[in-house]
Tab-separated table of C-alpha atoms in Angstrom:
chain	number	residue	atom	x	y	z
A	895	PHE	CA	15.123	-29.359	-15.269
A	896	ARG	CA	11.882	-31.338	-15.005
A	897	ILE	CA	10.591	-29.438	-11.970
A	898	GLU	CA	11.657	-26.065	-13.357
A	899	ILE	CA	9.992	-26.624	-16.734
A	900	ARG	CA	6.827	-28.034	-15.152
A	901	TYR	CA	6.374	-25.026	-12.874
A	902	ALA	CA	7.330	-22.544	-15.599
A	903	ALA	CA	4.604	-24.108	-17.767
A	904	LEU	CA	2.162	-23.894	-14.858
A	905	ILE	CA	2.988	-20.207	-14.339
A	906	SER	CA	2.557	-19.500	-18.054
A	907	LEU	CA	-0.763	-21.314	-18.294
A	908	LEU	CA	-2.108	-19.666	-15.146
A	909	MET	CA	-1.043	-16.235	-16.406
A	910	LEU	CA	-2.820	-16.924	-19.710
A	911	LEU	CA	-5.881	-18.006	-17.740
A	912	TRP	CA	-5.627	-14.819	-15.632
A	913	LEU	CA	-5.537	-12.651	-18.771
A	914	SER	CA	-8.520	-14.535	-20.152
A	915	VAL	CA	-10.514	-14.043	-16.955
A	916	GLU	CA	-9.642	-10.323	-16.977
A	917	PHE	CA	-10.986	-10.186	-20.521
A	918	MET	CA	-14.156	-12.143	-19.698
A	919	VAL	CA	-15.079	-9.916	-16.744
A	920	GLY	CA	-14.588	-6.774	-18.826
A	921	LEU	CA	-11.295	-5.410	-17.512
A	922	HIS	CA	-10.079	-4.943	-21.080
A	923	ASP	CA	-13.041	-2.871	-22.239
A	924	LYS	CA	-16.076	-2.172	-20.014
A	925	TYR	CA	-14.133	-1.775	-16.732
A	926	ILE	CA	-10.793	-0.842	-18.295
A	927	GLU	CA	-10.037	1.813	-15.676
A	928	TYR	CA	-9.613	-0.936	-13.043
A	929	HIS	CA	-7.301	-3.059	-15.189
A	930	PRO	CA	-3.940	-1.731	-13.861
A	931	TYR	CA	-4.987	-2.346	-10.262
A	932	VAL	CA	-6.446	-5.820	-10.706
A	933	THR	CA	-3.522	-6.972	-12.843
A	934	MET	CA	-1.165	-6.518	-9.878
A	935	PHE	CA	-2.863	-9.459	-8.153
A	936	ALA	CA	-1.537	-11.739	-10.918
A	937	LEU	CA	1.887	-11.462	-9.258
A	938	ILE	CA	0.639	-13.994	-6.717
A	939	ILE	CA	0.821	-16.715	-9.387
A	940	PRO	CA	4.623	-16.853	-9.838
A	941	ILE	CA	5.193	-16.430	-6.099
A	942	VAL	CA	2.973	-19.385	-5.175
A	943	CYS	CA	4.224	-21.566	-8.028
A	944	SER	CA	7.875	-20.859	-7.198
A	945	ARG	CA	7.252	-21.768	-3.580
A	946	MET	CA	5.591	-25.017	-4.644
A	947	ALA	CA	8.508	-25.813	-6.978
A	948	LEU	CA	11.063	-25.249	-4.246
A	949	ARG	CA	9.118	-27.513	-1.903
A	950	ASP	CA	9.115	-30.225	-4.575
A	951	LYS	CA	12.849	-29.739	-5.131
A	952	LEU	CA	13.446	-29.858	-1.374
A	953	GLU	CA	11.587	-33.178	-1.154
A	954	MET	CA	13.566	-34.506	-4.104
A	955	GLN	CA	16.807	-33.613	-2.308
A	956	ASN	CA	15.788	-35.337	0.947
A	957	GLY	CA	15.032	-32.105	2.806
A	958	LYS	CA	18.397	-30.445	2.149
A	959	MET	CA	18.763	-27.330	0.047
A	960	ASN	CA	21.255	-24.521	0.207
A	961	PHE	CA	20.898	-20.965	-1.104
A	962	LYS	CA	22.663	-21.704	-4.379
A	963	ASP	CA	20.504	-24.724	-5.260
A	964	ALA	CA	17.298	-22.885	-4.380
A	965	PHE	CA	18.311	-19.795	-6.351
A	966	ILE	CA	19.307	-21.791	-9.428
A	967	THR	CA	15.986	-23.630	-9.353
A	968	GLY	CA	14.068	-20.353	-9.035
A	969	PHE	CA	16.126	-18.661	-11.727
A	970	PHE	CA	15.515	-21.452	-14.229
A	971	ILE	CA	11.799	-21.370	-13.474
A	972	ALA	CA	11.887	-17.642	-14.297
A	973	PHE	CA	13.994	-18.266	-17.406
A	974	PHE	CA	11.689	-20.959	-18.814
A	975	ALA	CA	8.570	-18.961	-17.863
A	976	ALA	CA	10.005	-15.936	-19.710
A	977	ILE	CA	10.444	-18.057	-22.838
A	978	MET	CA	6.915	-19.453	-22.493
A	979	ALA	CA	5.504	-15.940	-22.017
A	980	VAL	CA	6.060	-15.256	-25.726
A	981	PRO	CA	3.591	-17.840	-27.102
A	982	CYS	CA	1.147	-16.979	-24.307
A	983	GLN	CA	1.132	-13.319	-25.371
A	984	ILE	CA	0.662	-14.307	-29.004
A	985	ILE	CA	-2.187	-16.709	-28.165
A	986	PHE	CA	-3.941	-14.158	-25.992
A	987	HIS	CA	-3.608	-11.146	-28.282
A	988	LYS	CA	-4.178	-12.954	-31.576
A	989	LEU	CA	-6.836	-15.517	-30.609
A	990	ILE	CA	-8.521	-14.616	-27.321
A	991	ASN	CA	-8.637	-10.808	-27.321
A	992	PRO	CA	-7.478	-9.297	-30.607
A	993	ASP	CA	-9.022	-5.917	-29.606
A	994	PHE	CA	-6.846	-5.543	-26.481
A	995	PHE	CA	-4.372	-3.052	-27.927
A	996	ASP	CA	-7.023	-0.950	-29.678
A	997	ASN	CA	-9.032	-0.777	-26.445
A	998	MET	CA	-5.991	0.267	-24.420
A	999	ILE	CA	-5.005	2.930	-26.951
A	1000	ASP	CA	-8.568	4.286	-27.060
A	1001	TYR	CA	-8.656	4.420	-23.270
A	1002	ALA	CA	-5.333	6.290	-23.160
A	1003	VAL	CA	-6.651	8.853	-25.640
A	1004	LYS	CA	-9.943	9.300	-23.751
A	1005	ARG	CA	-8.038	9.681	-20.495
A	1006	ALA	CA	-5.769	12.302	-22.069
A	1007	GLN	CA	-8.838	14.118	-23.337
A	1008	THR	CA	-10.416	14.246	-19.866
A	1009	LEU	CA	-7.136	15.576	-18.454
A	1010	ASN	CA	-6.931	18.245	-21.179
A	1011	MET	CA	-3.745	16.729	-22.594
A	1012	ASN	CA	-2.672	16.447	-26.219
A	1013	THR	CA	-4.708	13.517	-27.583
A	1014	ASP	CA	-2.527	13.081	-30.681
A	1015	GLN	CA	0.550	12.705	-28.525
A	1016	ALA	CA	-1.326	10.361	-26.167
A	1017	HIS	CA	-2.359	8.223	-29.126
A	1018	GLN	CA	1.192	8.107	-30.474
A	1019	GLU	CA	2.698	7.166	-27.091
A	1020	ALA	CA	-0.001	4.586	-26.390
A	1021	ALA	CA	0.489	2.998	-29.807
A	1022	MET	CA	4.207	2.643	-29.123
A	1023	TYR	CA	3.469	0.945	-25.770
A	1024	PHE	CA	0.355	-1.090	-26.609
A	1025	ASN	CA	1.400	-3.439	-29.393
A	1026	LEU	CA	2.302	-7.103	-29.627
A	1027	THR	CA	6.048	-6.618	-30.019
A	1028	SER	CA	6.194	-4.346	-26.990
A	1029	TYR	CA	4.120	-6.727	-24.888
A	1030	ILE	CA	6.208	-9.758	-25.882
A	1031	ILE	CA	9.391	-7.941	-24.849
A	1032	GLN	CA	7.804	-6.609	-21.655
A	1033	SER	CA	6.348	-9.943	-20.587
A	1034	GLY	CA	9.615	-11.779	-21.225
A	1035	LEU	CA	11.767	-9.244	-19.395
A	1036	ILE	CA	9.357	-8.677	-16.529
A	1037	THR	CA	8.949	-12.432	-16.047
A	1038	LEU	CA	12.716	-12.917	-15.986
A	1039	VAL	CA	13.442	-9.973	-13.663
A	1040	PHE	CA	10.532	-10.533	-11.290
A	1041	GLY	CA	11.141	-14.287	-11.327
A	1042	THR	CA	14.800	-13.755	-10.448
A	1043	LEU	CA	13.783	-11.525	-7.535
A	1044	ILE	CA	11.345	-14.191	-6.359
A	1045	ALA	CA	14.163	-16.740	-6.681
A	1046	LEU	CA	16.433	-14.599	-4.497
A	1047	VAL	CA	13.834	-14.163	-1.771
A	1048	MET	CA	12.752	-17.804	-1.844
A	1049	ALA	CA	16.371	-19.030	-1.839
A	1050	TRP	CA	17.155	-16.825	1.119
A	1051	ARG	CA	14.147	-18.249	2.970
A	1052	MET	CA	14.940	-21.851	1.974
A	1053	ARG	CA	18.601	-21.705	3.050
A	1054	THR	CA	17.680	-22.448	6.647
A	1055	VAL	CA	15.563	-25.498	5.774
A	1056	LYS	CA	17.236	-28.702	6.860
């Protein structure tokens, strides 16, 4: 699992770096309204890293890889990255940007206010969504599910490689 763990660690570190850059440029406070759109570009990281991992694995196997081998490699990258997502979330939200959740909740309330919605309900719903436990679960599950989908697509593409 050397390749899988190495690329899972790379994905985790790059995602932590991405979150930190988002924070530094103000997407978590000053330009918070753009955050959901910019965050989608972070999906490039696991796609590129998975592709690089499969190329390394292909080289290691003398240019021969079937669907099953490629999928298993991709799945384990996703699995290990999902495990590593937990400490990355803790590091980011406890050390780098401890105000993240408060900022997101405040933004949700302000947005509800501008849309003439119930601000108390918006605050309650945002607080249930924007907290460390929720984000740890979300990041782990999303990493595993999205990583498995990437593994399927990459394995399908790699099956024809001789």
